[in-house]
Tab-separated table of C-alpha atoms (C1' of nucleotides) in Angstrom:
chain	number	residue	atom	x	y	z
E	1	UNK	CA	-120.349	175.010	70.534
E	2	UNK	CA	-119.166	177.508	72.939
E	3	UNK	CA	-119.424	180.981	71.387
E	4	UNK	CA	-118.362	184.270	72.853
E	5	UNK	CA	-120.826	186.972	73.779
E	6	UNK	CA	-120.480	189.073	70.715
E	7	UNK	CA	-121.169	185.920	68.460
E	8	UNK	CA	-123.955	184.981	70.284
E	9	UNK	CA	-125.649	188.542	70.231
E	10	UNK	CA	-124.837	188.551	66.466
E	11	UNK	CA	-125.986	185.189	65.819
E	12	UNK	CA	-129.269	185.829	67.914
E	13	UNK	CA	-129.889	188.478	65.605
E	14	UNK	CA	-129.319	186.383	62.628
E	15	UNK	CA	-131.717	183.730	63.959
E	16	UNK	CA	-134.680	186.273	63.797
E	17	UNK	CA	-135.196	185.552	59.977
E	18	UNK	CA	-132.958	182.286	59.246
E	19	UNK	CA	-132.162	178.871	60.794
E	20	UNK	CA	-128.410	177.968	60.606
E	21	UNK	CA	-126.784	174.913	61.217
E	22	UNK	CA	-123.807	174.292	63.661
E	23	UNK	CA	-121.528	174.075	60.752
E	24	UNK	CA	-123.048	177.257	59.063
E	25	UNK	CA	-122.550	179.226	62.194
E	26	UNK	CA	-119.143	178.481	62.501
E	27	UNK	CA	-118.537	179.330	58.705
E	28	UNK	CA	-120.334	182.487	59.204
E	29	UNK	CA	-118.276	183.576	62.152
E	30	UNK	CA	-115.125	182.656	60.470
E	31	UNK	CA	-115.859	185.404	57.883
E	32	UNK	CA	-115.988	188.094	60.228
E	33	UNK	CA	-113.487	190.481	61.856
E	34	UNK	CA	-113.223	191.978	65.252
E	35	UNK	CA	-112.946	195.678	65.688
E	36	UNK	CA	-112.555	197.835	68.778
E	37	UNK	CA	-112.695	202.007	68.709
E	38	UNK	CA	-111.905	204.129	71.875
E	39	UNK	CA	-114.391	207.315	72.015
E	40	UNK	CA	-114.006	209.600	69.255
E	41	UNK	CA	-112.142	207.508	66.998
E	42	UNK	CA	-113.425	207.380	63.642
E	43	UNK	CA	-114.597	203.812	62.405
E	44	UNK	CA	-114.043	205.419	58.547
E	45	UNK	CA	-114.034	208.832	57.374
E	46	UNK	CA	-115.469	210.540	54.141
E	47	UNK	CA	-113.513	210.020	51.165
E	48	UNK	CA	-112.701	206.556	52.007
E	49	UNK	CA	-113.957	203.323	50.632
E	50	UNK	CA	-115.971	201.464	52.910
E	51	UNK	CA	-114.439	198.509	53.791
E	52	UNK	CA	-116.986	196.867	55.832
E	53	UNK	CA	-120.533	196.405	56.953
E	54	UNK	CA	-120.995	196.545	60.682
E	55	UNK	CA	-122.301	194.725	63.594
E	56	UNK	CA	-122.392	196.532	66.932
E	57	UNK	CA	-121.882	194.359	69.784
E	58	UNK	CA	-121.157	197.086	72.403
E	59	UNK	CA	-121.149	200.957	72.309
E	60	UNK	CA	-122.435	203.779	70.458
E	61	UNK	CA	-121.519	205.458	67.304
E	62	UNK	CA	-123.093	208.188	65.229
E	63	UNK	CA	-123.112	208.217	61.405
E	64	UNK	CA	-122.986	211.639	59.526
E	65	UNK	CA	-122.034	213.977	56.706
E	66	UNK	CA	-120.516	217.437	56.669
E	67	UNK	CA	-122.512	220.130	54.703
E	68	UNK	CA	-120.708	222.584	52.419
E	69	UNK	CA	-120.529	224.932	55.636
E	70	UNK	CA	-118.836	222.251	57.596
E	71	UNK	CA	-122.043	221.597	59.718
E	72	UNK	CA	-122.677	218.064	60.553
E	73	UNK	CA	-126.046	215.988	59.751
E	74	UNK	CA	-126.325	212.819	61.963
E	75	UNK	CA	-128.159	210.252	59.694
E	76	UNK	CA	-128.023	207.438	62.386
E	77	UNK	CA	-126.746	206.229	65.885
E	78	UNK	CA	-126.035	202.980	66.085
E	79	UNK	CA	-125.737	200.979	69.376
E	80	UNK	CA	-125.500	197.277	70.151
E	81	UNK	CA	-127.733	194.781	68.107
E	82	UNK	CA	-127.745	197.085	65.447
E	83	UNK	CA	-126.238	197.193	61.921
E	84	UNK	CA	-124.508	200.067	60.362
E	85	UNK	CA	-121.992	201.310	57.768
E	86	UNK	CA	-122.502	202.959	54.357
E	87	UNK	CA	-124.319	200.564	52.250
E	88	UNK	CA	-123.904	202.439	48.924
E	89	UNK	CA	-119.953	203.008	49.278
E	90	UNK	CA	-119.803	199.237	50.423
E	91	UNK	CA	-121.831	198.219	47.108
E	92	UNK	CA	-120.381	200.782	44.577
E	93	UNK	CA	-116.896	200.729	45.773
E	94	UNK	CA	-116.958	204.688	45.468
E	95	UNK	CA	-115.933	206.663	48.178
E	96	UNK	CA	-117.902	207.460	50.982
E	97	UNK	CA	-119.581	210.842	52.273
E	98	UNK	CA	-119.965	209.450	55.656
E	99	UNK	CA	-118.305	209.674	58.803
E	100	UNK	CA	-118.668	207.293	61.332
E	101	UNK	CA	-117.317	208.183	64.947
E	102	UNK	CA	-117.708	206.283	68.206
E	103	UNK	CA	-119.319	208.592	71.048
E	104	UNK	CA	-118.376	205.683	73.565
E	105	UNK	CA	-115.743	202.654	73.468
E	106	UNK	CA	-117.169	200.306	71.100
E	107	UNK	CA	-116.977	196.920	69.540
E	108	UNK	CA	-117.791	195.761	66.399
E	109	UNK	CA	-117.766	192.570	64.357
E	110	UNK	CA	-117.239	193.732	60.569
E	111	UNK	CA	-117.654	191.360	57.296
E	112	UNK	CA	-115.612	192.715	54.258
E	113	UNK	CA	-117.075	193.148	50.787
E	114	UNK	CA	-115.149	189.682	49.522
E	115	UNK	CA	-116.493	187.829	52.603
E	116	UNK	CA	-120.283	189.135	52.087
E	117	UNK	CA	-120.123	188.058	48.417
E	118	UNK	CA	-118.577	184.840	49.540
E	119	UNK	CA	-121.347	184.225	52.271
E	120	UNK	CA	-124.151	184.068	49.486
E	121	UNK	CA	-122.368	181.616	47.416
E	122	UNK	CA	-121.514	179.694	50.608
E	123	UNK	CA	-124.687	179.836	52.439
E	124	UNK	CA	-127.258	181.140	50.107
E	125	UNK	CA	-129.722	181.174	52.714
E	126	UNK	CA	-128.182	184.741	53.979
E	127	UNK	CA	-129.946	186.216	50.580
E	128	UNK	CA	-133.261	185.810	52.582
E	129	UNK	CA	-131.735	186.961	55.708
E	130	UNK	CA	-130.316	190.273	53.835
E	131	UNK	CA	-134.026	190.487	51.964
E	132	UNK	CA	-135.721	190.509	55.164
E	133	UNK	CA	-133.149	192.780	57.009
E	134	UNK	CA	-133.051	195.305	54.088
E	135	UNK	CA	-136.784	195.330	53.761
E	136	UNK	CA	-137.576	195.942	57.439
E	137	UNK	CA	-134.874	199.035	57.121
E	138	UNK	CA	-136.411	200.110	53.893
E	139	UNK	CA	-139.789	200.262	55.596
E	140	UNK	CA	-138.458	202.349	58.558
E	141	UNK	CA	-136.355	204.573	56.116
E	142	UNK	CA	-139.600	205.213	54.123
E	143	UNK	CA	-141.481	206.622	56.954
E	144	UNK	CA	-138.677	208.535	58.233
E	145	UNK	CA	-137.743	210.144	54.933
E	146	UNK	CA	-141.366	212.103	55.272
E	147	UNK	CA	-140.610	213.164	58.639
E	148	UNK	CA	-138.295	215.771	58.010
E	149	UNK	CA	-140.706	217.436	55.448
E	150	UNK	CA	-143.903	216.834	57.299
E	151	UNK	CA	-143.405	217.271	60.956
E	152	UNK	CA	-141.980	220.353	62.967
E	153	UNK	CA	-138.864	219.896	64.724
E	154	UNK	CA	-140.641	219.602	68.020
E	155	UNK	CA	-142.681	216.696	66.762
E	156	UNK	CA	-139.456	214.990	65.284
E	157	UNK	CA	-138.118	215.479	68.711
E	158	UNK	CA	-140.858	213.849	70.448
E	159	UNK	CA	-141.172	211.075	67.754
E	160	UNK	CA	-137.176	209.947	68.392
E	161	UNK	CA	-137.661	210.088	72.190
E	162	UNK	CA	-140.445	207.793	71.980
E	163	UNK	CA	-139.105	205.362	69.682
E	164	UNK	CA	-135.406	205.674	70.952
E	165	UNK	CA	-135.429	206.311	74.750
E	166	UNK	CA	-132.233	204.170	75.324
E	167	UNK	CA	-130.700	206.229	72.712
E	168	UNK	CA	-131.731	209.776	73.757
E	169	UNK	CA	-130.012	209.060	77.382
E	170	UNK	CA	-126.489	208.271	75.662
E	171	UNK	CA	-125.806	211.127	73.234
E	172	UNK	CA	-125.290	214.885	73.739
E	173	UNK	CA	-128.236	217.763	73.048
E	174	UNK	CA	-126.011	219.046	70.433
E	175	UNK	CA	-125.746	215.477	68.471
E	176	UNK	CA	-129.277	215.099	68.964
E	177	UNK	CA	-129.773	218.385	67.205
E	178	UNK	CA	-127.715	217.199	64.297
E	179	UNK	CA	-130.200	214.294	63.782
E	180	UNK	CA	-133.107	216.313	64.104
E	181	UNK	CA	-131.812	218.728	61.718
E	182	UNK	CA	-132.094	221.878	63.887
E	183	UNK	CA	-129.391	224.326	65.694
E	184	UNK	CA	-128.474	223.127	69.300
E	185	UNK	CA	-129.779	226.680	70.232
E	186	UNK	CA	-133.243	225.525	68.968
E	187	UNK	CA	-132.880	221.854	70.524
E	188	UNK	CA	-132.408	223.599	73.703
E	189	UNK	CA	-135.579	225.712	73.431
E	190	UNK	CA	-137.628	222.559	72.570
E	191	UNK	CA	-136.452	220.792	75.326
E	192	UNK	CA	-137.240	223.250	77.979
E	193	UNK	CA	-140.497	224.026	76.203
E	194	UNK	CA	-141.235	220.377	76.378
E	195	UNK	CA	-140.085	219.807	79.940
E	196	UNK	CA	-142.408	222.674	81.184
E	197	UNK	CA	-145.303	221.178	79.935
W	1	UNK	CA	-142.411	182.148	24.086
W	2	UNK	CA	-143.712	185.491	22.777
W	3	UNK	CA	-144.829	187.709	25.700
W	4	UNK	CA	-146.899	190.794	25.758
W	5	UNK	CA	-145.314	193.944	26.303
W	6	UNK	CA	-146.154	194.645	29.989
W	7	UNK	CA	-144.696	191.394	31.042
W	8	UNK	CA	-141.532	191.811	28.717
W	9	UNK	CA	-140.871	194.869	30.633
W	10	UNK	CA	-140.923	193.027	34.129
W	11	UNK	CA	-138.727	190.247	32.781
W	12	UNK	CA	-136.323	192.755	31.918
W	13	UNK	CA	-136.542	194.520	35.104
W	14	UNK	CA	-136.043	191.474	37.173
W	15	UNK	CA	-133.340	190.152	34.712
W	16	UNK	CA	-130.988	193.246	36.005
W	17	UNK	CA	-130.197	190.967	39.032
W	18	UNK	CA	-130.963	187.251	38.396
W	19	UNK	CA	-131.380	185.037	35.338
W	20	UNK	CA	-134.666	182.931	34.852
W	21	UNK	CA	-135.174	179.816	32.910
W	22	UNK	CA	-138.077	179.778	30.619
W	23	UNK	CA	-139.941	177.824	32.665
W	24	UNK	CA	-139.423	180.017	36.014
W	25	UNK	CA	-140.526	183.056	33.646
W	26	UNK	CA	-143.649	181.535	32.912
W	27	UNK	CA	-144.078	180.095	36.335
W	28	UNK	CA	-143.434	183.940	37.724
W	29	UNK	CA	-146.108	185.241	35.283
W	30	UNK	CA	-148.471	183.194	36.234
W	31	UNK	CA	-148.494	184.543	39.996
W	32	UNK	CA	-149.275	188.033	38.904
W	33	UNK	CA	-152.675	189.805	38.378
W	34	UNK	CA	-153.322	192.911	35.569
W	35	UNK	CA	-154.798	195.825	36.912
W	36	UNK	CA	-155.775	199.092	35.063
W	37	UNK	CA	-156.832	202.237	36.848
W	38	UNK	CA	-158.050	205.528	35.161
W	39	UNK	CA	-156.713	208.914	36.005
W	40	UNK	CA	-158.229	210.042	39.384
W	41	UNK	CA	-158.852	206.541	40.674
W	42	UNK	CA	-157.589	204.851	43.754
W	43	UNK	CA	-155.351	202.110	43.519
W	44	UNK	CA	-155.602	201.645	47.430
W	45	UNK	CA	-156.776	204.126	50.475
W	46	UNK	CA	-155.667	204.373	54.102
W	47	UNK	CA	-157.529	202.068	56.232
W	48	UNK	CA	-157.333	199.574	53.827
W	49	UNK	CA	-154.929	196.411	54.266
W	50	UNK	CA	-152.607	196.091	50.844
W	51	UNK	CA	-153.224	193.227	48.926
W	52	UNK	CA	-150.643	193.775	46.436
W	53	UNK	CA	-147.144	195.156	45.479
W	54	UNK	CA	-147.259	196.788	41.995
W	55	UNK	CA	-144.889	197.224	38.998
W	56	UNK	CA	-146.043	199.677	36.693
W	57	UNK	CA	-146.130	199.130	32.998
W	58	UNK	CA	-147.836	202.203	31.986
W	59	UNK	CA	-148.896	205.364	33.730
W	60	UNK	CA	-148.052	207.262	36.599
W	61	UNK	CA	-149.343	207.273	40.104
W	62	UNK	CA	-148.635	209.406	43.311
W	63	UNK	CA	-148.332	207.580	46.958
W	64	UNK	CA	-149.273	209.891	49.923
W	65	UNK	CA	-150.690	210.243	53.284
W	66	UNK	CA	-153.036	212.625	54.519
W	67	UNK	CA	-151.734	214.584	57.942
W	68	UNK	CA	-154.042	215.367	60.921
W	69	UNK	CA	-155.297	218.831	58.954
W	70	UNK	CA	-155.878	217.008	55.960
W	71	UNK	CA	-153.103	217.988	54.012
W	72	UNK	CA	-151.302	215.485	51.620
W	73	UNK	CA	-147.427	214.365	51.912
W	74	UNK	CA	-146.706	212.725	48.788
W	75	UNK	CA	-144.063	209.945	49.649
W	76	UNK	CA	-143.422	208.972	45.892
W	77	UNK	CA	-144.363	209.069	42.219
W	78	UNK	CA	-144.251	205.886	40.747
W	79	UNK	CA	-144.011	205.620	36.782
W	80	UNK	CA	-143.277	202.799	33.987
W	81	UNK	CA	-140.594	200.356	35.354
W	82	UNK	CA	-141.106	201.269	38.850
W	83	UNK	CA	-142.502	199.211	42.021
W	84	UNK	CA	-144.835	200.796	44.640
W	85	UNK	CA	-147.096	199.934	47.262
W	86	UNK	CA	-146.840	199.809	50.762
W	87	UNK	CA	-144.324	197.698	52.014
W	88	UNK	CA	-145.164	197.998	55.605
W	89	UNK	CA	-149.092	197.066	55.360
W	90	UNK	CA	-148.128	194.476	52.648
W	91	UNK	CA	-145.900	192.579	55.171
W	92	UNK	CA	-147.487	193.220	58.434
W	93	UNK	CA	-151.166	192.806	57.170
W	94	UNK	CA	-152.039	196.083	59.101
W	95	UNK	CA	-154.416	198.848	57.708
W	96	UNK	CA	-152.483	200.934	55.698
W	97	UNK	CA	-151.885	205.027	56.041
W	98	UNK	CA	-151.340	205.392	52.411
W	99	UNK	CA	-153.411	206.441	49.516
W	100	UNK	CA	-152.321	205.574	46.151
W	101	UNK	CA	-154.061	207.525	43.148
W	102	UNK	CA	-153.415	207.381	39.588
W	103	UNK	CA	-152.500	210.945	37.797
W	104	UNK	CA	-152.977	209.209	34.819
W	105	UNK	CA	-154.473	206.125	33.022
W	106	UNK	CA	-152.158	203.650	34.424
W	107	UNK	CA	-151.545	199.567	34.098
W	108	UNK	CA	-149.809	197.538	36.670
W	109	UNK	CA	-148.671	193.736	37.595
W	110	UNK	CA	-149.552	193.293	41.028
W	111	UNK	CA	-148.338	190.218	43.328
W	112	UNK	CA	-150.527	189.194	46.118
W	113	UNK	CA	-149.005	188.515	49.634
W	114	UNK	CA	-149.792	184.852	49.119
W	115	UNK	CA	-148.262	184.726	45.757
W	116	UNK	CA	-145.129	186.544	47.216
W	117	UNK	CA	-144.375	184.152	49.720
W	118	UNK	CA	-145.149	181.208	47.158
W	119	UNK	CA	-142.424	182.797	44.676
W	120	UNK	CA	-139.949	182.252	47.347
W	121	UNK	CA	-140.912	178.824	48.086
W	122	UNK	CA	-140.880	177.771	44.142
W	123	UNK	CA	-138.062	180.027	42.869
W	124	UNK	CA	-135.332	180.786	46.048
W	125	UNK	CA	-133.863	183.143	43.577
W	126	UNK	CA	-136.319	185.549	44.073
W	127	UNK	CA	-134.750	185.966	47.657
W	128	UNK	CA	-131.695	187.603	45.572
W	129	UNK	CA	-133.830	190.070	43.526
W	130	UNK	CA	-135.426	191.113	46.164
W	131	UNK	CA	-132.437	191.165	48.543
W	132	UNK	CA	-130.854	193.418	45.580
W	133	UNK	CA	-133.599	195.398	44.694
W	134	UNK	CA	-134.424	196.626	48.555
W	135	UNK	CA	-130.865	197.159	48.757
W	136	UNK	CA	-130.840	199.747	46.005
W	137	UNK	CA	-134.161	201.490	47.388
W	138	UNK	CA	-132.745	201.176	50.900
W	139	UNK	CA	-129.681	203.077	49.706
W	140	UNK	CA	-131.865	205.787	47.954
W	141	UNK	CA	-134.131	206.284	50.844
W	142	UNK	CA	-131.216	206.363	53.462
W	143	UNK	CA	-130.093	209.532	51.201
W	144	UNK	CA	-133.553	211.134	50.954
W	145	UNK	CA	-134.220	210.892	54.392
W	146	UNK	CA	-131.555	213.446	55.188
W	147	UNK	CA	-132.738	215.846	52.449
W	148	UNK	CA	-135.938	216.718	54.493
W	149	UNK	CA	-133.540	218.082	57.071
W	150	UNK	CA	-130.233	219.221	55.494
W	151	UNK	CA	-131.576	221.018	52.261
W	152	UNK	CA	-133.418	223.955	51.799
W	153	UNK	CA	-136.944	223.846	49.793
W	154	UNK	CA	-135.218	225.212	46.574
W	155	UNK	CA	-132.101	222.722	46.787
W	156	UNK	CA	-134.816	219.690	47.282
W	157	UNK	CA	-136.479	220.982	44.275
W	158	UNK	CA	-133.250	221.535	41.980
W	159	UNK	CA	-132.266	217.950	43.074
W	160	UNK	CA	-135.614	216.406	42.388
W	161	UNK	CA	-135.549	218.185	38.984
W	162	UNK	CA	-132.125	216.855	38.156
W	163	UNK	CA	-133.085	212.944	39.426
W	164	UNK	CA	-136.562	212.956	37.681
W	165	UNK	CA	-136.850	215.138	34.822
W	166	UNK	CA	-139.164	212.946	33.281
W	167	UNK	CA	-141.392	212.825	36.467
W	168	UNK	CA	-141.292	216.825	36.701
W	169	UNK	CA	-142.884	217.327	33.351
W	170	UNK	CA	-145.989	214.994	34.122
W	171	UNK	CA	-146.888	215.988	37.140
W	172	UNK	CA	-148.988	219.402	38.679
W	173	UNK	CA	-146.624	221.930	40.838
W	174	UNK	CA	-149.184	221.576	43.376
W	175	UNK	CA	-148.113	217.437	43.732
W	176	UNK	CA	-144.530	218.454	43.382
W	177	UNK	CA	-145.141	221.009	46.534
W	178	UNK	CA	-146.553	218.194	48.227
W	179	UNK	CA	-143.652	216.014	47.746
W	180	UNK	CA	-140.937	218.678	48.395
W	181	UNK	CA	-142.902	219.387	51.807
W	182	UNK	CA	-143.551	222.833	51.106
W	183	UNK	CA	-147.059	224.930	50.252
W	184	UNK	CA	-147.935	225.334	46.626
W	185	UNK	CA	-147.495	229.229	47.053
W	186	UNK	CA	-143.985	228.620	47.873
W	187	UNK	CA	-143.137	226.031	45.136
W	188	UNK	CA	-144.439	228.752	42.636
W	189	UNK	CA	-142.036	231.488	43.987
W	190	UNK	CA	-139.294	229.191	44.040
W	191	UNK	CA	-140.219	228.248	40.362
W	192	UNK	CA	-140.498	231.672	39.307
W	193	UNK	CA	-136.935	232.169	41.035
W	194	UNK	CA	-135.067	229.327	39.572
W	195	UNK	CA	-136.607	230.292	35.687
W	196	UNK	CA	-135.272	233.924	36.423
W	197	UNK	CA	-131.698	232.892	36.889
V	1	DG	C1'	-166.831	225.085	22.660
V	2	DA	C1'	-168.922	227.363	26.756
V	3	DA	C1'	-169.208	226.841	31.703
V	4	DA	C1'	-167.342	225.216	35.806
V	5	DA	C1'	-163.295	223.614	38.326
V	6	DA	C1'	-158.727	223.468	39.442
V	7	DA	C1'	-154.113	225.148	39.408
V	8	DA	C1'	-150.744	228.848	39.174
V	9	DA	C1'	-149.556	233.476	40.658
V	10	DT	C1'	-148.920	237.523	43.337
V	11	DG	C1'	-148.677	239.926	47.901
V	12	DA	C1'	-149.237	241.093	52.614
V	13	DA	C1'	-148.992	239.882	57.469
V	14	DC	C1'	-147.152	235.997	60.299
V	15	DT	C1'	-144.498	232.135	62.471
V	16	DA	C1'	-140.747	228.156	62.968
V	17	DG	C1'	-136.600	228.128	63.022
V	18	DT	C1'	-131.355	230.543	62.506
V	19	DT	C1'	-127.593	233.538	63.442
V	20	DT	C1'	-124.645	235.783	66.463
V	21	DA	C1'	-123.260	236.589	70.808
V	22	DA	C1'	-122.499	236.035	75.859
V	23	DG	C1'	-122.482	233.804	80.016
V	24	DA	C1'	-123.026	229.611	82.989
V	25	DC	C1'	-122.401	224.844	83.600
V	26	DT	C1'	-120.210	220.020	82.845
V	27	DT	C1'	-116.462	217.393	81.329
V	28	DT	C1'	-111.916	216.322	79.685
V	29	DT	C1'	-107.091	216.374	80.221
V	30	DA	C1'	-102.563	217.143	82.023
M	1	DT	C1'	-106.981	219.254	90.790
M	2	DA	C1'	-107.011	223.667	87.852
M	3	DA	C1'	-107.284	224.841	83.553
M	4	DA	C1'	-108.824	223.928	79.034
M	5	DA	C1'	-112.479	222.823	76.072
M	6	DG	C1'	-116.679	221.640	75.063
M	7	DT	C1'	-121.641	221.836	75.945
M	8	DC	C1'	-126.051	224.174	77.337
M	9	DT	C1'	-128.811	228.378	78.014
M	10	DT	C1'	-130.610	232.891	76.857
M	11	DA	C1'	-132.098	236.708	74.278
M	12	DA	C1'	-132.425	239.913	70.555
M	13	DA	C1'	-132.170	240.312	65.141
M	14	DC	C1'	-132.908	237.977	61.247
M	15	DT	C1'	-134.814	234.417	57.148
M	16	DA	C1'	-137.148	230.596	55.069
M	17	DG	C1'	-141.367	229.196	54.569
M	18	DT	C1'	-146.847	229.747	56.059
M	19	DT	C1'	-151.295	231.325	55.537
M	20	DC	C1'	-154.680	234.197	53.731
M	21	DA	C1'	-156.868	236.610	50.242
M	22	DT	C1'	-157.294	237.790	45.171
M	23	DT	C1'	-156.558	237.495	40.478
M	24	DT	C1'	-155.113	234.981	36.159
M	25	DT	C1'	-154.424	231.289	33.501
M	26	DT	C1'	-154.807	226.498	32.352
M	27	DT	C1'	-157.962	221.828	32.308
M	28	DT	C1'	-161.753	219.276	32.480
M	29	DT	C1'	-166.444	218.563	31.642
M	30	DC	C1'	-170.841	218.155	29.326
DNA sequence: GAAAAAAAATGAACTAGTTTAAGACTTTTA
DNA sequence: TAAAAGTCTTAAACTAGTTCATTTTTTTTC
């Protein structure tokens, strides 16, 4: 069958871990919702109960919380071929603490909680897909959870730049500072210093 | 059938997410290795390829890396009813960067990589078990990965104490400092301050 | 149960990162 | 295309956390 580009990208992502029959592919795609957001629009805001888990087919978004002083802490940037959302709120159906905002015009495929549950019943292979997907994410978050406490801000910046060069060039220095966990002023100093070297 | 206490604890842990028949339980248990370590003994050391994923039935262990200066960074404390290991090395079969050392006499059940793979073939329900287990771990590591960059050391200490009161009383202040990401001296100051309040 | 080893406390001098403020540069919007 | 809004840079004063050195307390070991 002839799929649209966004669906092709998703099916390619899924086929890394499991093989689907033609019928299963069609069933899977039928469970998804297409979503478009303009730059600066929110995909979701703190206080809401997350309706979807998202696969990004185009664009860039930032996932962040606001602390008591109202300062943002970005927990991830999501671009094409990445999954994002608030897994905690999605699973517990409790209000989220996260905001997700597009930093560019973005297009996504969302799966609702009902369809996510249905997916496992209809195509049990997806248990395996998500087992492997979560396993890989877990490995990278376990590593990352040590960064904040064991690396200096400069080391965290160099690490991010090395791992995600495509992202660095698409986001502002201010947002990068909110991800690294420092002030924009200190981010500016680090970049000046690193460029000088 | 009559299982020993350690196996009962594990079966209870697994039954949170999936139901096993009597036969499946026996099959599962047959795939496990019993391991005992004395206080200060290593379960594994950096440079080795991780052989097992571990379920702790008794005791307490610390999982840590050493940085270039030889300073330890503890990424988790594992006690009874917890899972531990180095998932990254276990999956990729590359040498680990982690040390796992018992802080008390400990008893564990280990599953080897071959048996882990076999488990999914023999009892596919385990894809679901691990999907949910990794999902829950992922949720808590996503949250934790922000702690280091968005909370002060004192806030991280209070957070840990609130979430794991049973662990705080079993470990040294020095190890707690290596987990929180500060020097033992500053940990001492924080504890003095918090107790004074 | 005494000696040795490790952990905890305290304090003074230091450093990585913050705060505040102001000016220059860039992007967005009407 | 001008004005407004947001981003980036620089610098001085500040604070959270480190380093190093010493003493006290607790735990381990024989």
